CSV table of C-alpha atoms in Angstrom, one decimal:
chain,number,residue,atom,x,y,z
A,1,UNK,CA,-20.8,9.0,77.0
A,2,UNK,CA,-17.4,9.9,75.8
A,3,UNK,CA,-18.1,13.5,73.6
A,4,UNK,CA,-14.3,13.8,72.8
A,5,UNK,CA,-14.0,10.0,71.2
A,6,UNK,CA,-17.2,10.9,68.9
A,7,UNK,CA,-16.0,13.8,68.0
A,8,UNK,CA,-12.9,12.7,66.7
A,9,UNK,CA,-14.7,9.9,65.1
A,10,UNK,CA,-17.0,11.8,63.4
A,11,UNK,CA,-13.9,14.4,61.9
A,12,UNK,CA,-12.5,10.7,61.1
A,13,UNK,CA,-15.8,9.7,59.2
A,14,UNK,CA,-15.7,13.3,57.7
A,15,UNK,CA,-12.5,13.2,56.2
A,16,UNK,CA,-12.7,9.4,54.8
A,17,UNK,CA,-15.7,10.6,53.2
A,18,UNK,CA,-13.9,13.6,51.9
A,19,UNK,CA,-11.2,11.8,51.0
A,20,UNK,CA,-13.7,8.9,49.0
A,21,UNK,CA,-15.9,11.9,47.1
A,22,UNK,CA,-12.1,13.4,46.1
A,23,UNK,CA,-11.0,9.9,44.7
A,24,UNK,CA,-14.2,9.5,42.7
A,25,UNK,CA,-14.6,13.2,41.3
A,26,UNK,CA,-10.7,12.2,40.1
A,27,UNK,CA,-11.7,8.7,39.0
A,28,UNK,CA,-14.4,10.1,36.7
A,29,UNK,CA,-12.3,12.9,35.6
A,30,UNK,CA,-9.6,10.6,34.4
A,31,UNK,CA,-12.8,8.3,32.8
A,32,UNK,CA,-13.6,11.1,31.0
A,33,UNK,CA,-10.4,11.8,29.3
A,34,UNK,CA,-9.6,8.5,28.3
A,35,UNK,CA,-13.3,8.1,26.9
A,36,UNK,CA,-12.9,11.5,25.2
A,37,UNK,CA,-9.1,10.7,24.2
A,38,UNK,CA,-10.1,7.3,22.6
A,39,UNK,CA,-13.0,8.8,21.0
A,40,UNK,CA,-10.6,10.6,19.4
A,41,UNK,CA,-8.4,8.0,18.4
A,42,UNK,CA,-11.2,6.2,17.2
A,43,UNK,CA,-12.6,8.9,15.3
A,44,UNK,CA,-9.0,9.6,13.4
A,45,UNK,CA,-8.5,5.7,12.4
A,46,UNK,CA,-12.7,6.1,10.7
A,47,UNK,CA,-11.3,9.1,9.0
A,48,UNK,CA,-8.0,7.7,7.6
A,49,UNK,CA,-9.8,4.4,7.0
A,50,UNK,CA,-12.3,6.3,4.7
A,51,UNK,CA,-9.5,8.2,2.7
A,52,UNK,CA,-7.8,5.0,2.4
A,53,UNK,CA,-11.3,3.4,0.6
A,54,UNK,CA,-11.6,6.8,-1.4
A,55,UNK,CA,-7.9,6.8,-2.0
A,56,UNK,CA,-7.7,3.2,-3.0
A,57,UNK,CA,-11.1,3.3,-5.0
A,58,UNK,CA,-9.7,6.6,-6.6
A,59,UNK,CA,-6.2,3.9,-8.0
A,60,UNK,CA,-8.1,1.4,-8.9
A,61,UNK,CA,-10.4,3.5,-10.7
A,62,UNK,CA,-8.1,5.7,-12.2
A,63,UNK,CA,-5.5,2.9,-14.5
A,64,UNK,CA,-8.1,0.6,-15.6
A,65,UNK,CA,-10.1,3.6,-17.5
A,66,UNK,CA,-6.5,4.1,-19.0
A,67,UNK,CA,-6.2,0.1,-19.6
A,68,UNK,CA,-9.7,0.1,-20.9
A,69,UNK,CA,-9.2,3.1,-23.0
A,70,UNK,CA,-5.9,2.4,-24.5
A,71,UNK,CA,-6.8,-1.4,-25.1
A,72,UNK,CA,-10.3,-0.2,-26.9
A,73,UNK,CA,-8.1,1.7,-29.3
A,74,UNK,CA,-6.0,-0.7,-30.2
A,75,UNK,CA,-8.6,-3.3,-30.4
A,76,UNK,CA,-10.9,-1.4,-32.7
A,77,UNK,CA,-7.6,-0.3,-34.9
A,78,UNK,CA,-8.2,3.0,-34.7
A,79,UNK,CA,-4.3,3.6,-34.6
A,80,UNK,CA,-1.7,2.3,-37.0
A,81,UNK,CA,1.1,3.8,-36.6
A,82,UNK,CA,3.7,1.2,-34.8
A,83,UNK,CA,5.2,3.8,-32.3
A,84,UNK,CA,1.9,5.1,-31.1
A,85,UNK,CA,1.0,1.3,-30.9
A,86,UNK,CA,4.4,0.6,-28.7
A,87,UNK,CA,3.9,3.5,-26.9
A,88,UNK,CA,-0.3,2.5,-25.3
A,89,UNK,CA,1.3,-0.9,-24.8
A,90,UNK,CA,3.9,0.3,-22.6
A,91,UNK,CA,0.9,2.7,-20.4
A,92,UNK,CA,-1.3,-0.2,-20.3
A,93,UNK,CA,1.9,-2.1,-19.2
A,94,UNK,CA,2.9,0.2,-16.6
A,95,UNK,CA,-0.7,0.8,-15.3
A,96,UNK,CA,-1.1,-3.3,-15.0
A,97,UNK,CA,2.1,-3.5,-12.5
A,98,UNK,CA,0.7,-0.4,-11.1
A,99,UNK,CA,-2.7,-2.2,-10.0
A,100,UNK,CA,-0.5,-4.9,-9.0
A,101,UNK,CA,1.8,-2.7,-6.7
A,102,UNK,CA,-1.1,-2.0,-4.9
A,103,UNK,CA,-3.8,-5.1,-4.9
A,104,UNK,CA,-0.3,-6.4,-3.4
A,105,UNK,CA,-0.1,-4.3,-0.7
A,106,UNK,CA,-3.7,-4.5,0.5
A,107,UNK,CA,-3.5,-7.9,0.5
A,108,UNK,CA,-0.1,-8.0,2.5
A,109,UNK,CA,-1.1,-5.6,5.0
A,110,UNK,CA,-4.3,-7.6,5.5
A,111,UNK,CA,-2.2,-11.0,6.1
A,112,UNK,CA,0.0,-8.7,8.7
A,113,UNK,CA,-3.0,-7.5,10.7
A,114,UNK,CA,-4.3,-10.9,10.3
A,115,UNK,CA,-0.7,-12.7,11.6
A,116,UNK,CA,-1.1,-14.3,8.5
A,117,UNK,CA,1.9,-12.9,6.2
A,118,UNK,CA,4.9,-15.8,5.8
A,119,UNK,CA,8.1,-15.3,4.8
A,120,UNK,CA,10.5,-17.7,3.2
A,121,UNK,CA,14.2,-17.2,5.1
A,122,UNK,CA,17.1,-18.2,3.1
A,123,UNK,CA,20.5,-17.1,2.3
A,124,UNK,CA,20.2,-14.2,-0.7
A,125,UNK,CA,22.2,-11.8,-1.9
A,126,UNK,CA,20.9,-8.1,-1.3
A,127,UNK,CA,22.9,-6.6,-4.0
A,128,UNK,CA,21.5,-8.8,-6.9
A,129,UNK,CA,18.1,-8.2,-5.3
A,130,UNK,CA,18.4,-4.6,-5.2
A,131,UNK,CA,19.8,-4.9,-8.9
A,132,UNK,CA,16.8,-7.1,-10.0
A,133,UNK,CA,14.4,-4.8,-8.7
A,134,UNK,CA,15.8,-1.6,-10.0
A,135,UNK,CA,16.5,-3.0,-13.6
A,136,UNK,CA,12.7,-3.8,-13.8
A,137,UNK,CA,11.6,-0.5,-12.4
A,138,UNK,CA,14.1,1.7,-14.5
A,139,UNK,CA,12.1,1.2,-17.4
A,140,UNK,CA,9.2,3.2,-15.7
A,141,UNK,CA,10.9,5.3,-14.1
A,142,UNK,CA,13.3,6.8,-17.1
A,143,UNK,CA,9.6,6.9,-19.3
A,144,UNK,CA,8.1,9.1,-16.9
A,145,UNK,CA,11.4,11.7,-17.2
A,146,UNK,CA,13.4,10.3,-14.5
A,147,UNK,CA,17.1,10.5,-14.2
A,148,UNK,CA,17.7,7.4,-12.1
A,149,UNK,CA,21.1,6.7,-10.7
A,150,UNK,CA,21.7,3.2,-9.3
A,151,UNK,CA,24.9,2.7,-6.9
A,152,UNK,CA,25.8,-1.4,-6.2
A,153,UNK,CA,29.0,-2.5,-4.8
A,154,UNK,CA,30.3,-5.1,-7.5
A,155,UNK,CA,30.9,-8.0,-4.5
A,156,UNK,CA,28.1,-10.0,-2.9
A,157,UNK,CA,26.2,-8.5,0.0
A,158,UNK,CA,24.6,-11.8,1.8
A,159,UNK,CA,21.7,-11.5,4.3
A,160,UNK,CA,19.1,-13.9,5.3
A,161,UNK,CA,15.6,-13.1,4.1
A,162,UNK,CA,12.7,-13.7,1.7
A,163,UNK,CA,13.9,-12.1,-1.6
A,164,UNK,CA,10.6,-11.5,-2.7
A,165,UNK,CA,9.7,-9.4,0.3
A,166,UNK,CA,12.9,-7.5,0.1
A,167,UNK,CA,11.9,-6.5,-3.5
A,168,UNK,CA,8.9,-5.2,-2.3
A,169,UNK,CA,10.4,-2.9,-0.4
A,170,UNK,CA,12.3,-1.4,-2.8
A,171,UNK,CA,9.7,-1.2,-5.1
A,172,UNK,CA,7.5,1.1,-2.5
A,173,UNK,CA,10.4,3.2,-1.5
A,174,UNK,CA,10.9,3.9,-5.6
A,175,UNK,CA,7.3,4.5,-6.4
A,176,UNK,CA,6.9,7.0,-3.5
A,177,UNK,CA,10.2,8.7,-4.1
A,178,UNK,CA,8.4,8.5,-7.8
A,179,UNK,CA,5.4,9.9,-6.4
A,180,UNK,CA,6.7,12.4,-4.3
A,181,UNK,CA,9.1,13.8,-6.8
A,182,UNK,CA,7.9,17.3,-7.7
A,183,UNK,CA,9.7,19.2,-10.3
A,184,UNK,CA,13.5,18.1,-9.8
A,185,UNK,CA,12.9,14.4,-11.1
A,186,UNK,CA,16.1,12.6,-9.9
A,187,UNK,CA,16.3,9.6,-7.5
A,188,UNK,CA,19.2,7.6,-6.5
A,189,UNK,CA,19.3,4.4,-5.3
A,190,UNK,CA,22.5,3.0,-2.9
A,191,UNK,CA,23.6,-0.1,-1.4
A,192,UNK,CA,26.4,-0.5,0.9
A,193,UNK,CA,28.2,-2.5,3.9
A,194,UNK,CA,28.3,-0.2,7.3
A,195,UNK,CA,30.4,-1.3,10.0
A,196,UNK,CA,28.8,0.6,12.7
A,197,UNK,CA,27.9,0.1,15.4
A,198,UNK,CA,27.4,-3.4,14.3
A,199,UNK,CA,28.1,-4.5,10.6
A,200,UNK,CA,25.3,-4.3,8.4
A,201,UNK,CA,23.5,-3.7,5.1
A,202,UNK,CA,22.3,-0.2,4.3
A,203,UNK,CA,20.2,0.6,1.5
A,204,UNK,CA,19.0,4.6,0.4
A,205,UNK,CA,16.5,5.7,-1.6
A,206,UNK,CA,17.1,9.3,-2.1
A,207,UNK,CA,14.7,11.8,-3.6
A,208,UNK,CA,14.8,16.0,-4.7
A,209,UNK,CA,10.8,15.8,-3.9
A,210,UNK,CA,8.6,17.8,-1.5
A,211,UNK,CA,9.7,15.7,1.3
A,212,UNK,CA,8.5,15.1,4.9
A,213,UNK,CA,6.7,18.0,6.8
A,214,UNK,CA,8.2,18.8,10.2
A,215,UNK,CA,7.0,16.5,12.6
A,216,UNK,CA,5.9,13.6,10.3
A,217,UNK,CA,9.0,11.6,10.3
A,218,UNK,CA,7.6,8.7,12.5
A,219,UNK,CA,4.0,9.0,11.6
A,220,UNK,CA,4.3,8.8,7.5
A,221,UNK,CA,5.2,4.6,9.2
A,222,UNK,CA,1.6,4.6,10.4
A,223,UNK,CA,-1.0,2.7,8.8
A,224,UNK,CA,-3.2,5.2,6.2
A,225,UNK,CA,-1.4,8.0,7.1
A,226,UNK,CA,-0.5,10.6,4.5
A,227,UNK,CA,2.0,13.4,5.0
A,228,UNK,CA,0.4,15.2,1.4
A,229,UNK,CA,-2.9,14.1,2.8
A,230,UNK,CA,-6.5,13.7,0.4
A,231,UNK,CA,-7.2,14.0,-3.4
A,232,UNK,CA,-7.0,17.4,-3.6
A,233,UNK,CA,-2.9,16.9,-3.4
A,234,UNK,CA,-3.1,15.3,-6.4
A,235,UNK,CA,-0.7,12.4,-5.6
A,236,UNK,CA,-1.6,8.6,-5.6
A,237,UNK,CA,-1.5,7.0,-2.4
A,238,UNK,CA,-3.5,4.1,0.1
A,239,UNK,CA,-1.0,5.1,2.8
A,240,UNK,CA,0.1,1.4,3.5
A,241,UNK,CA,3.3,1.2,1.4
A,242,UNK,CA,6.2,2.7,3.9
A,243,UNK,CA,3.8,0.9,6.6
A,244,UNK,CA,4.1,-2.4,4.9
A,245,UNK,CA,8.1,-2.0,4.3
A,246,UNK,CA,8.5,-1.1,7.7
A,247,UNK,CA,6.6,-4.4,8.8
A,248,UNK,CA,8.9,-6.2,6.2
A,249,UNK,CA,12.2,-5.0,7.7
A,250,UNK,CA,11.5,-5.7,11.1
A,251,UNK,CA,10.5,-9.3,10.3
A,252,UNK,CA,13.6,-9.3,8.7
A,253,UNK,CA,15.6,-8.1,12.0
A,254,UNK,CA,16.1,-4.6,10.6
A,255,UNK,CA,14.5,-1.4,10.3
A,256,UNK,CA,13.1,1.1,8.2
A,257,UNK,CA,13.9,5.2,8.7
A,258,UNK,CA,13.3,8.9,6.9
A,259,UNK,CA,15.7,11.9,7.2
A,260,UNK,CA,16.1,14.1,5.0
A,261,UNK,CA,18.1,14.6,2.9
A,262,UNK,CA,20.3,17.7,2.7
A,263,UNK,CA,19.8,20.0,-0.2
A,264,UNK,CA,15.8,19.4,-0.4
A,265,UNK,CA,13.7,15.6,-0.6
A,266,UNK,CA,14.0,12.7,1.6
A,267,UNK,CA,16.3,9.9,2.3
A,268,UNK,CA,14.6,6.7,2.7
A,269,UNK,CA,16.8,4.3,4.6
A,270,UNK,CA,16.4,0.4,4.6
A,271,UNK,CA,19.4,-1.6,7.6
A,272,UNK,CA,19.4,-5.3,7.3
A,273,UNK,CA,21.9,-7.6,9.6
A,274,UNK,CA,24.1,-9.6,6.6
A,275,UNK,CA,24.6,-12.8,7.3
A,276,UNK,CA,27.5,-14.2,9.8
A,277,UNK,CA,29.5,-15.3,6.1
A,278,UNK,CA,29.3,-11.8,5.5
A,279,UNK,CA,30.5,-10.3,8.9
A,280,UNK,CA,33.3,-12.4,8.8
A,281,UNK,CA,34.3,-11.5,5.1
């Protein structure tokens, strides 16, 4: 009855529809890319989960033959000399903390998927920590080669923490400045108060290594990742031991960075907030 009314009603149900097949064509488009983009992801976390098991497998494997092997000899007898005798004891020594370095860290960064991992908070002093932890690791470190120069303020450095999971850190920052060192072996290991912008404790672990490729400064923090990535790099790795000292300095109300460091290698860099004793000092 009224042509001009159904006309513009059916322009009205023409555009809606428009309008309906435009938002799905977009909706689907959209669906795509996040399917395809967290097929992706998916598909990058099964490949650095299986170079972690092959990586892993490969450091497990890899110091017990040496254990085995150098144990055997000195078992059966077959050497007498006493400095060849000191000398497989201290490689069967070293290898033993080196499968516990990493049987550590699996199990750690298990507990912290998990929301398992504690921590004991108390009052501690960084400086003796940092000094505990290097004197046991110099030993290594100075057999393999290096020249390792440790810089501690004489005074007290208090922060509030689990001393244990401090150490740790250390630890990881040394064996992959260790690790990482190709050629020039030198590390250097600082501790000291900065006052900006807020006061607190800065450690540095600073390498003449290969260093960080451009663009991997954030992602060498990401679980399994590798910046020297596979076996065929030849250096030792699960990928979980800047991830895990990250973790650890968060917990602790710090943080964990890389820079590099100027001349060649990589500057490791661990801020903790000292303790209100110590701000006040």
């Amino acid at each position: 009855m009224n042509p001009t009314a159904l006309t513009r009603a059916a322009c009205t149900a023409e555009i809606t529809l428009a309008l309906l097949v435009a938002v799905l064509v977009l909706a689907i488009g959209i669906g795509s890319l996040l399917i395809v983009s967290n097929l992706n992801a998916e598909l990058k976390l099964s490949r650095q989960k299986t170079d972690f098991v092959s990586n892993v497998s490969h450091e497990l494997k890899t110091p017990l033959t040496s254990i085995r092997m150098f144990s055997e000899l000195l078992a059966e007898g077959r050497v007498t000399e006493p400095a060849r005798q000191q000398s497989y004891l201290n490689i069967i020594s070293a290898e033993a903390a080196r499968l516990t370095r990493l049987i550590n860290n699996v199990l750690d960064f298990s507990r912290m998927e998990n929301g398992e991992k504690k921590y004991n908070f108390q009052p501690c002093d960084l400086t003796d920590v940092i000094r505990s932890t290097a004197g046991t690791f110099r030993p290594h470190l100075e057999a393999n080669g290096f020249q390792f120069d440790c810089q501690l303020p004489e005074a007290a450095l208090s922060v509030r923490g689990d001393a244990d999971a401090l150490s740790q850190i250390v630890v990881n920052l040394l064996s992959n400045a260790e690790k990482y060192s190709n050629g020039q072996k030198e590390i250097t290991l600082q501790l000291i108060l900065n006052q900006s912008p807020l006061p607190h404790a800065e450690a540095r672990v600073l390498d003449r290594g290969s260093g960080v490729p451009p663009g991997s400064g954030e992602k060498i923090f990401e679980k399994f990742y590798r910046a020297h990535d596979s076996l065929a790099s030849g250096i030792q790795g699960s990928g979980l031991g800047l991830t895990i000292a990250r973790q650890i300095a968060r917990a602790h109300g710090g943080d964990l960075a890389y820079e590099p460091r100027a001349g060649g290698g990589s500057c490791f860099i661990l801020r903790l907030p000292v303790s209100t004793a110590e701000k006040t000092a």
